[in-house]
């Protein structure tokens, strides 16, 4: 682990979260593996499927989903399966199995995602060295801001995901303002805030300790497409 990674481990251990600037995050990831397919990786957000469950509440976003398992550091993709959260963690859409379009094989097997998965297992594994097996969920999210309609990155509000650790990594941000991440204690006390604006800007979160939310995004120019593309990787003790 490089010096930036070691610093972030200490910060997460101390306060439950860490923001990493894109340049530093990219350098750290490059020390773990390849990122040569980044243009294709970022472009894959153009092929996300709709979120039909959120549409039922009058909201909109696009996404793809995949599950991986890390056992002793060996990472393998699991059979496609639903995403499930209890209502304790998602009051808006809890207690239902939600099936989304799968992450494509090209993305799942590509250098960028494989590097990010190895990084997550190594980084969060250093915070929980007793854990040999992790269940990993990968989410590609696109939040769109439409004319007269803000986009909601976290429509469930300030929340926990019901996992152990979370990586949120900015992929692309176009023609939007706001989208500020806030971190909270259980009693609502705000611990900090930051805005992911550049590719590779990242948040590392101890989901068992802190809550997080993201403010709505609006279009700077309503006549042009506006979106916020992020990768979310969650780890849960296997």
XYZ file of N, CA and C in Angstrom:
714
model
N 0.841 -1.184 0.000
C 0.000 0.000 0.000
C 0.887 1.248 0.000
N 0.565 2.237 -0.866
C 1.379 3.441 -0.943
C 1.067 4.382 0.220
N 1.790 5.504 0.268
C 1.646 6.438 1.388
C 0.243 7.021 1.463
N -0.355 7.310 0.295
C -1.721 7.854 0.297
C -2.705 6.833 0.825
N -2.521 5.577 0.431
C -3.397 4.536 0.940
C -3.285 4.369 2.440
N -2.050 4.405 2.933
C -1.840 4.285 4.375
C -2.469 5.457 5.118
N -2.352 6.652 4.527
C -2.981 7.824 5.142
C -4.492 7.649 5.226
N -5.084 7.171 4.136
C -6.541 7.011 4.089
C -7.020 5.949 5.067
N -6.252 4.883 5.226
C -6.611 3.869 6.214
C -6.702 4.500 7.594
N -5.715 5.322 7.930
C -5.730 5.985 9.220
C -6.901 6.926 9.381
N -7.245 7.648 8.305
C -8.364 8.593 8.367
C -9.688 7.846 8.535
N -9.892 6.780 7.762
C -11.130 5.999 7.904
C -11.215 5.382 9.292
N -10.092 4.877 9.778
C -10.078 4.294 11.124
C -10.452 5.340 12.169
N -10.005 6.579 11.981
C -10.226 7.631 12.973
C -11.625 8.225 12.906
N -12.142 8.452 11.685
C -13.395 9.197 11.585
C -14.487 8.503 10.783
N -14.192 7.351 10.198
C -15.229 6.595 9.500
C -15.358 6.882 8.024
N -14.594 7.828 7.502
C -14.665 8.124 6.067
C -13.413 8.888 5.654
N -13.162 8.890 4.341
C -12.033 9.646 3.799
C -12.367 10.061 2.372
N -12.109 11.315 2.038
C -12.217 11.802 0.667
C -10.831 11.773 0.034
N -10.740 11.278 -1.191
C -9.460 11.199 -1.900
C -9.592 11.948 -3.223
N -8.706 12.898 -3.466
C -8.719 13.628 -4.730
C -8.382 12.694 -5.897
N -8.917 13.019 -7.052
C -8.797 12.146 -8.205
C -7.380 11.814 -8.607
N -6.490 12.802 -8.621
C -5.108 12.541 -9.027
C -4.452 11.524 -8.101
N -4.683 11.695 -6.790
C -4.089 10.766 -5.824
C -4.716 9.390 -5.940
N -6.029 9.340 -6.171
C -6.700 8.050 -6.279
C -6.240 7.302 -7.527
N -6.092 8.031 -8.615
C -5.650 7.374 -9.851
C -4.243 6.814 -9.687
N -3.357 7.572 -9.043
C -1.995 7.095 -8.827
C -1.979 5.854 -7.940
N -2.815 5.876 -6.902
C -2.895 4.716 -6.011
C -3.400 3.493 -6.757
N -4.462 3.664 -7.549
C -5.014 2.547 -8.303
C -4.005 2.010 -9.322
N -3.244 2.907 -9.950
C -2.248 2.478 -10.935
C -1.164 1.616 -10.304
N -0.966 1.785 -8.987
C -0.011 0.938 -8.292
C -0.553 -0.447 -7.990
N -1.876 -0.627 -8.180
C -2.522 -1.920 -7.927
C -2.680 -2.721 -9.210
N -2.975 -2.018 -10.307
C -3.206 -2.714 -11.571
C -3.427 -1.719 -12.696
N -3.826 -2.233 -13.847
C -3.989 -1.417 -15.038
C -5.263 -0.600 -15.034
N -5.210 0.524 -15.756
C -6.378 1.390 -15.962
C -6.504 1.744 -17.444
N -5.899 0.921 -18.299
C -5.785 1.255 -19.714
C -7.130 1.347 -20.423
N -8.148 0.693 -19.889
C -9.443 0.699 -20.570
C -10.374 1.781 -20.027
N -9.838 2.793 -19.350
C -10.681 3.832 -18.756
C -11.643 4.462 -19.768
N -11.225 4.833 -20.992
C -12.199 5.431 -21.920
C -13.405 4.528 -22.178
N -13.168 3.235 -22.380
C -14.285 2.313 -22.608
C -15.087 2.108 -21.326
N -14.393 2.055 -20.205
C -15.059 1.914 -18.906
C -16.012 3.081 -18.679
N -15.530 4.308 -18.853
C -16.383 5.486 -18.652
C -17.520 5.530 -19.667
N -17.232 5.129 -20.910
C -18.266 5.163 -21.955
C -19.377 4.157 -21.695
N -19.112 3.130 -20.889
C -20.132 2.106 -20.635
C -21.326 2.668 -19.865
N -21.170 3.829 -19.231
C -22.313 4.466 -18.550
C -23.386 4.915 -19.539
N -23.022 4.990 -20.828
C -24.027 5.326 -21.848
C -24.970 4.163 -22.113
N -24.623 2.968 -21.641
C -25.449 1.785 -21.891
C -26.119 1.236 -20.632
N -26.321 2.064 -19.634
C -26.991 1.586 -18.424
C -28.483 1.410 -18.676
N -29.082 0.481 -17.911
C -30.511 0.247 -18.022
C -31.295 1.084 -17.029
N -32.599 1.207 -17.215
C -33.421 1.994 -16.291
C -33.568 1.290 -14.944
N -33.866 2.070 -13.923
C -34.181 1.545 -12.598
C -35.708 1.524 -12.473
N -36.359 0.393 -12.779
C -37.828 0.373 -12.793
C -38.440 0.530 -11.406
N -37.709 0.151 -10.363
C -38.246 0.247 -9.004
C -38.329 1.701 -8.558
N -37.311 2.492 -8.905
C -37.338 3.899 -8.540
C -38.381 4.652 -9.363
N -38.596 4.196 -10.596
C -39.587 4.855 -11.442
C -40.978 4.801 -10.820
N -41.245 3.762 -10.017
C -42.557 3.639 -9.378
C -42.812 4.747 -8.369
N -41.750 5.395 -7.893
C -41.907 6.487 -6.932
C -41.870 7.846 -7.621
N -41.857 7.834 -8.949
C -41.824 9.080 -9.691
C -40.431 9.660 -9.848
N -39.406 8.847 -9.579
C -38.025 9.289 -9.702
C -37.345 8.521 -10.826
N -36.136 8.964 -11.196
C -35.454 8.332 -12.329
C -33.959 8.236 -12.084
N -33.385 7.110 -12.481
C -31.939 6.947 -12.566
C -31.676 5.717 -13.426
N -30.432 5.554 -13.857
C -30.031 4.401 -14.648
C -28.939 3.662 -13.891
N -28.860 2.336 -14.115
C -27.860 1.578 -13.354
C -27.630 0.206 -13.961
N -26.520 -0.410 -13.564
C -26.237 -1.825 -13.757
C -25.634 -2.347 -12.464
N -25.682 -3.672 -12.294
C -25.333 -4.259 -10.998
C -24.635 -5.601 -11.211
N -23.695 -5.924 -10.340
C -23.031 -7.225 -10.368
C -22.569 -7.584 -8.965
N -22.416 -8.882 -8.732
C -21.933 -9.390 -7.445
C -20.652 -10.180 -7.690
N -19.665 -9.945 -6.834
C -18.406 -10.683 -6.857
C -18.157 -11.249 -5.470
N -17.284 -12.230 -5.403
C -16.865 -12.788 -4.116
C -15.343 -12.793 -4.077
N -14.792 -12.325 -2.972
C -13.350 -12.413 -2.752
C -13.110 -13.416 -1.637
N -12.335 -14.444 -1.943
C -12.024 -15.485 -0.959
C -10.512 -15.624 -0.887
N -9.945 -15.187 0.220
C -8.495 -15.221 0.347
C -7.791 -14.350 -0.668
N -8.468 -13.289 -1.112
C -7.885 -12.377 -2.085
C -8.161 -12.738 -3.529
N -8.741 -13.910 -3.774
C -9.097 -14.320 -5.139
C -10.511 -13.823 -5.427
N -10.662 -13.008 -6.471
C -11.936 -12.368 -6.767
C -12.580 -13.042 -7.969
N -13.826 -13.470 -7.791
C -14.570 -14.114 -8.870
C -15.969 -13.525 -8.942
N -16.486 -13.444 -10.147
C -17.852 -12.950 -10.314
C -18.845 -14.045 -9.948
N -19.898 -13.673 -9.228
C -20.953 -14.608 -8.857
C -22.060 -14.576 -9.905
N -22.922 -15.556 -9.845
C -24.094 -15.594 -10.728
C -24.917 -14.330 -10.522
N -25.493 -13.809 -11.615
C -26.288 -12.593 -11.494
C -27.462 -12.827 -10.545
N -27.695 -11.868 -9.685
C -28.686 -12.016 -8.616
C -29.247 -10.657 -8.243
N -30.337 -10.637 -7.481
C -30.941 -9.353 -7.138
C -30.146 -8.603 -6.075
N -30.370 -7.313 -6.053
C -29.859 -6.464 -4.979
C -30.952 -6.380 -3.913
N -30.573 -6.596 -2.653
C -31.573 -6.614 -1.575
C -31.083 -5.804 -0.384
N -31.946 -4.923 0.103
C -31.711 -4.199 1.344
C -32.972 -4.281 2.187
N -32.810 -4.377 3.486
C -33.977 -4.351 4.355
C -34.459 -2.913 4.501
N -35.686 -2.759 4.970
C -36.243 -1.420 5.161
C -35.512 -0.653 6.254
N -34.748 -1.361 7.088
C -33.933 -0.682 8.093
C -32.910 0.232 7.429
N -32.415 -0.177 6.255
C -31.398 0.595 5.555
C -31.949 1.370 4.372
N -33.076 0.962 3.841
C -33.663 1.660 2.702
C -35.175 1.734 2.895
N -35.613 2.815 3.516
C -37.040 2.976 3.799
C -37.849 3.150 2.522
N -37.197 3.603 1.447
C -37.906 3.857 0.196
C -38.133 2.580 -0.595
N -37.143 1.682 -0.610
C -37.234 0.486 -1.453
C -36.729 -0.767 -0.740
N -36.905 -0.839 0.564
C -36.405 -1.985 1.304
C -37.334 -3.181 1.254
N -36.755 -4.350 1.607
C -37.498 -5.605 1.744
C -38.023 -6.152 0.428
N -37.414 -5.760 -0.680
C -37.785 -6.345 -1.971
C -36.511 -6.730 -2.723
N -36.610 -7.789 -3.511
C -35.506 -8.160 -4.392
C -35.576 -7.294 -5.640
N -34.515 -6.554 -5.880
C -34.484 -5.664 -7.044
C -33.497 -6.209 -8.080
N -34.022 -6.545 -9.235
C -33.208 -7.059 -10.331
C -32.881 -5.918 -11.286
N -31.604 -5.753 -11.580
C -31.159 -4.729 -12.515
C -30.384 -5.376 -13.657
N -30.235 -4.648 -14.740
C -29.409 -5.137 -15.840
C -28.004 -5.426 -15.313
N -27.399 -6.547 -15.732
C -26.067 -6.882 -15.220
C -24.977 -5.999 -15.807
N -23.935 -5.786 -15.020
C -22.717 -5.172 -15.544
C -22.225 -6.043 -16.693
N -21.850 -5.439 -17.797
C -21.442 -6.224 -18.960
C -20.135 -6.969 -18.678
N -19.929 -8.049 -19.421
C -18.698 -8.817 -19.249
C -17.467 -7.972 -19.545
N -17.580 -7.097 -20.546
C -16.435 -6.268 -20.904
C -16.011 -5.374 -19.742
N -16.980 -4.827 -19.023
C -16.666 -3.983 -17.872
C -16.177 -4.839 -16.712
N -16.893 -5.933 -16.445
C -16.562 -6.782 -15.295
C -15.165 -7.380 -15.405
N -14.756 -7.716 -16.618
C -13.468 -8.362 -16.824
C -12.368 -7.380 -17.209
N -12.734 -6.114 -17.381
C -11.774 -5.111 -17.835
C -10.791 -4.711 -16.753
N -9.726 -4.076 -17.185
C -8.646 -3.721 -16.272
C -9.103 -2.776 -15.177
N -9.891 -1.752 -15.524
C -10.292 -0.754 -14.526
C -11.057 -1.385 -13.374
N -12.113 -2.120 -13.682
C -12.919 -2.671 -12.590
C -12.133 -3.704 -11.801
N -11.366 -4.537 -12.460
C -10.586 -5.537 -11.738
C -9.576 -4.865 -10.805
N -8.959 -3.786 -11.274
C -8.024 -3.044 -10.419
C -8.746 -2.448 -9.218
N -9.920 -1.877 -9.451
C -10.674 -1.262 -8.356
C -11.145 -2.297 -7.340
N -11.512 -3.472 -7.813
C -11.924 -4.529 -6.881
C -10.743 -4.986 -6.027
N -9.588 -5.170 -6.655
C -8.410 -5.566 -5.881
C -8.035 -4.491 -4.867
N -8.141 -3.234 -5.295
C -7.854 -2.139 -4.372
C -8.796 -2.182 -3.174
N -10.093 -2.341 -3.417
C -11.068 -2.360 -2.325
C -10.796 -3.502 -1.350
N -10.513 -4.685 -1.876
C -10.234 -5.826 -1.006
C -8.988 -5.561 -0.169
N -7.960 -4.982 -0.781
C -6.750 -4.694 -0.033
C -6.928 -3.572 0.968
N -7.579 -2.491 0.535
C -7.736 -1.333 1.408
C -8.646 -1.650 2.589
N -9.857 -2.110 2.303
C -10.796 -2.377 3.389
C -10.378 -3.614 4.186
N -9.686 -4.537 3.520
C -9.170 -5.696 4.239
C -8.167 -5.309 5.303
N -7.431 -4.216 5.072
C -6.481 -3.764 6.086
C -7.188 -3.208 7.313
N -8.446 -2.792 7.147
C -9.246 -2.325 8.275
C -9.937 -3.478 8.998
N -10.025 -4.619 8.331
C -10.668 -5.801 8.918
C -9.838 -7.032 8.567
N -8.630 -7.156 9.119
C -7.709 -8.226 8.729
C -8.196 -9.629 9.087
N -9.228 -9.715 9.919
C -9.762 -11.022 10.295
C -10.682 -11.592 9.236
N -11.071 -10.794 8.247
C -12.045 -11.233 7.240
C -11.310 -11.811 6.031
N -11.618 -13.061 5.698
C -10.989 -13.710 4.541
C -11.910 -13.695 3.323
N -13.228 -13.610 3.560
C -14.190 -13.710 2.460
C -15.105 -12.477 2.476
N -15.217 -11.844 1.300
C -16.067 -10.667 1.158
C -17.112 -10.900 0.067
N -18.300 -10.430 0.324
C -19.312 -10.311 -0.735
C -19.214 -8.873 -1.260
N -19.003 -8.749 -2.547
C -18.777 -7.444 -3.170
C -19.913 -7.164 -4.149
N -20.522 -6.017 -4.024
C -21.535 -5.598 -4.998
C -21.025 -4.370 -5.737
N -21.226 -4.378 -7.038
C -20.796 -3.294 -7.915
C -22.028 -2.649 -8.523
N -22.090 -1.334 -8.425
C -23.225 -0.580 -8.977
C -22.700 0.523 -9.882
N -23.175 0.551 -11.107
C -22.950 1.686 -11.995
C -24.206 2.553 -11.939
N -24.056 3.805 -11.569
C -25.192 4.721 -11.434
C -25.041 5.910 -12.364
N -26.108 6.267 -13.038
C -26.199 7.561 -13.723
C -27.430 8.291 -13.180
N -27.201 9.491 -12.632
C -28.272 10.361 -12.186
C -28.381 11.499 -13.184
N -29.538 11.675 -13.768
C -29.743 12.716 -14.766
C -30.538 13.873 -14.172
N -30.127 15.086 -14.506
C -30.894 16.279 -14.164
C -31.586 16.742 -15.444
N -32.901 16.809 -15.383
C -33.685 17.157 -16.566
C -34.273 18.550 -16.408
N -34.714 19.160 -17.507
C -35.283 20.516 -17.405
C -36.404 20.565 -16.372
N -36.249 21.421 -15.378
C -37.263 21.574 -14.352
C -37.320 20.443 -13.346
N -36.359 19.507 -13.406
C -36.390 18.337 -12.516
C -34.970 17.999 -12.053
N -34.741 18.123 -10.751
C -33.433 17.792 -10.191
C -33.248 16.281 -10.166
N -32.001 15.836 -10.211
C -31.680 14.420 -10.065
C -31.308 14.123 -8.624
N -31.705 12.952 -8.130
C -31.473 12.585 -6.738
C -30.488 11.420 -6.645
N -29.228 11.687 -6.321
C -28.262 10.583 -6.188
C -28.618 9.616 -5.054
N -29.207 10.125 -3.977
C -29.622 9.252 -2.863
C -31.087 9.552 -2.536
N -32.011 9.023 -3.333
C -33.435 9.335 -3.118
C -33.962 8.853 -1.774
N -33.261 7.901 -1.150
C -33.680 7.428 0.170
C -33.239 8.353 1.290
N -32.502 9.426 0.946
C -32.036 10.373 1.948
C -30.736 9.933 2.589
N -30.382 10.555 3.697
C -29.180 10.170 4.431
C -29.394 8.757 4.965
N -28.422 7.877 4.732
C -28.660 6.458 4.993
C -27.345 5.709 5.187
N -27.466 4.469 5.580
C -26.391 3.488 5.487
C -26.830 2.441 4.473
N -25.851 1.752 3.867
C -26.173 0.755 2.850
C -26.408 -0.639 3.419
N -26.067 -0.830 4.695
C -26.241 -2.156 5.292
C -25.109 -3.104 4.957
N -23.927 -2.537 4.691
C -22.741 -3.345 4.390
C -21.646 -2.944 5.388
N -20.422 -3.369 5.126
C -19.319 -2.967 5.994
C -18.590 -1.736 5.466
N -18.273 -1.744 4.162
C -17.492 -0.651 3.601
C -18.010 -0.275 2.217
N -17.774 0.985 1.848
C -18.256 1.503 0.570
C -17.170 2.351 -0.089
N -16.988 2.135 -1.392
C -16.209 3.036 -2.235
C -17.162 3.713 -3.204
N -17.104 5.031 -3.275
C -17.840 5.786 -4.299
C -16.793 6.512 -5.133
N -16.795 6.281 -6.436
C -15.783 6.852 -7.316
C -16.445 7.599 -8.467
N -16.044 8.864 -8.648
C -16.595 9.667 -9.734
C -16.052 9.197 -11.077
N -16.955 9.007 -12.021
C -16.575 8.620 -13.376
C -16.719 9.804 -14.329
N -17.871 10.472 -14.281
C -18.090 11.616 -15.160
C -19.152 12.519 -14.542
N -18.945 13.795 -14.695
C -19.870 14.803 -14.170
C -20.026 15.852 -15.261
N -21.229 15.993 -15.780
C -21.409 16.864 -16.938
C -22.602 17.794 -16.745
N -22.345 19.094 -16.847
C -23.390 20.117 -16.865
C -24.287 20.080 -15.626
N -23.698 19.821 -14.452
C -24.502 19.818 -13.232
C -23.836 20.660 -12.148
N -24.647 21.055 -11.201
C -24.140 21.682 -9.990
C -24.690 20.952 -8.776
N -24.035 21.147 -7.651
C -24.342 20.494 -6.378
C -23.921 19.026 -6.438
N -24.670 18.115 -5.809
C -24.209 16.735 -5.683
C -23.156 16.614 -4.603
N -23.382 17.301 -3.488
C -22.440 17.298 -2.374
C -22.718 16.125 -1.446
N -21.682 15.363 -1.144
C -21.792 14.235 -0.219
C -21.648 14.747 1.207
N -22.548 14.302 2.071
C -22.463 14.652 3.490
C -22.367 13.366 4.302
N -21.582 13.425 5.375
C -21.362 12.277 6.248
C -21.906 12.618 7.636
N -22.628 11.673 8.252
C -23.330 11.952 9.498
C -23.163 10.822 10.506
N -23.307 11.178 11.768
C -23.493 10.198 12.826
C -24.952 9.772 12.861
N -25.246 8.744 13.638
C -26.612 8.225 13.724
C -27.592 9.267 14.225
N -27.122 10.210 15.061
C -28.020 11.229 15.596
C -28.187 12.416 14.656
N -27.607 12.329 13.462
C -27.741 13.390 12.474
C -26.619 14.391 12.465
N -25.733 14.341 13.438
C -24.603 15.268 13.472
C -23.763 15.127 12.209
N -23.521 16.233 11.516
C -22.719 16.180 10.290
C -21.242 16.171 10.637
N -20.533 15.178 10.109
C -19.104 15.034 10.357
C -18.254 15.722 9.292
N -18.809 15.865 8.093
C -18.042 16.471 7.023
C -18.815 16.447 5.725
N -18.302 17.145 4.717
C -18.938 17.155 3.397
C -17.868 17.411 2.334
N -18.137 16.953 1.127
C -17.237 17.145 -0.001
C -18.026 16.873 -1.270
N -17.528 17.345 -2.384
C -18.203 17.148 -3.666
C -17.260 16.444 -4.627
N -17.693 15.316 -5.152
C -16.925 14.597 -6.165
C -17.124 15.328 -7.488
N -16.064 15.876 -8.036
C -16.192 16.684 -9.252
C -15.351 16.172 -10.417
N -14.210 15.547 -10.136
C -13.288 15.123 -11.183
C -13.256 13.597 -11.285
N -12.936 13.061 -12.464
C -12.779 11.609 -12.567
C -11.788 11.092 -11.522
N -12.134 9.991 -10.907
C -11.357 9.315 -9.868
C -11.483 9.953 -8.482
N -12.119 11.138 -8.335
C -12.441 11.605 -6.988
C -13.201 10.490 -6.280
N -12.878 10.226 -5.025
C -13.448 9.050 -4.369
C -13.749 9.307 -2.903
N -14.731 8.571 -2.406
C -15.056 8.537 -0.982
C -14.928 7.101 -0.506
N -14.256 6.922 0.623
C -14.089 5.623 1.264
C -14.830 5.696 2.594
N -15.804 4.810 2.792
C -16.737 4.960 3.912
C -16.847 3.667 4.707
N -16.780 3.805 6.026
C -17.064 2.702 6.948
C -18.568 2.732 7.213
N -19.313 1.930 6.467
C -20.776 1.995 6.491
C -21.356 1.552 7.829
N -20.625 0.781 8.597
C -21.128 0.341 9.897
C -21.091 1.465 10.925
N -20.321 2.519 10.647
C -20.127 3.589 11.630
C -20.811 4.896 11.275
N -20.905 5.213 9.978
C -21.434 6.522 9.603
C -22.516 6.395 8.533
N -23.308 7.443 8.431
C -24.360 7.564 7.429
C -23.878 8.530 6.348
N -24.439 8.400 5.145
C -24.060 9.318 4.076
C -25.272 9.670 3.220
N -25.201 10.807 2.570
C -26.230 11.251 1.641
C -25.591 12.153 0.606
N -26.317 12.427 -0.468
C -25.819 13.304 -1.535
C -26.938 14.259 -1.926
N -26.634 15.539 -1.995
C -27.648 16.515 -2.359
C -28.034 16.379 -3.829
N -29.229 16.831 -4.157
C -29.748 16.736 -5.521
C -28.887 17.548 -6.483
N -28.872 17.113 -7.739
C -28.119 17.818 -8.777
C -29.080 18.487 -9.744
N -28.704 19.668 -10.206
C -29.496 20.403 -11.179
C -28.622 20.762 -12.369
N -29.254 20.948 -13.511
C -28.518 21.254 -14.739
C -28.068 22.713 -14.753
N -26.808 22.938 -15.094
C -26.317 24.301 -15.276
C -26.977 24.947 -16.485
N -27.075 24.172 -17.556
C -27.755 24.621 -18.778
C -28.871 23.627 -19.061
N -30.118 23.986 -18.766
C -31.234 23.034 -18.927
C -31.440 22.549 -20.359
N -30.848 23.243 -21.326
C -31.034 22.833 -22.721
C -30.061 21.740 -23.139
N -29.090 21.419 -22.263
C -28.074 20.419 -22.585
C -28.192 19.215 -21.659
N -27.746 18.017 -22.111
C -27.759 16.833 -21.233
C -26.956 17.089 -19.966
N -27.427 16.549 -18.857
C -26.762 16.766 -17.567
C -26.813 15.475 -16.767
N -25.653 15.010 -16.287
C -25.656 13.755 -15.533
C -24.482 13.675 -14.562
N -24.632 12.762 -13.614
C -23.600 12.425 -12.632
C -23.405 10.920 -12.682
N -22.238 10.468 -13.127
C -21.936 9.040 -13.265
C -20.966 8.619 -12.155
N -21.352 7.637 -11.367
C -20.456 7.137 -10.310
C -20.455 5.617 -10.300
N -19.340 5.099 -9.823
C -19.211 3.676 -9.515
C -19.287 3.527 -8.005
N -20.120 2.603 -7.544
C -20.206 2.287 -6.111
C -19.845 0.828 -5.925
N -18.886 0.578 -5.051
C -18.475 -0.793 -4.700
C -18.695 -0.977 -3.209
N -19.457 -1.998 -2.825
C -19.675 -2.260 -1.406
C -19.089 -3.619 -1.028
N -18.569 -3.695 0.179
C -18.010 -4.952 0.716
C -18.741 -5.322 1.998
N -19.117 -6.582 2.083
C -19.783 -7.095 3.268
C -19.114 -8.410 3.650
N -18.896 -8.580 4.925
C -18.262 -9.835 5.393
C -19.026 -11.031 4.848
N -18.275 -11.954 4.244
C -18.889 -13.014 3.466
C -19.547 -14.113 4.256
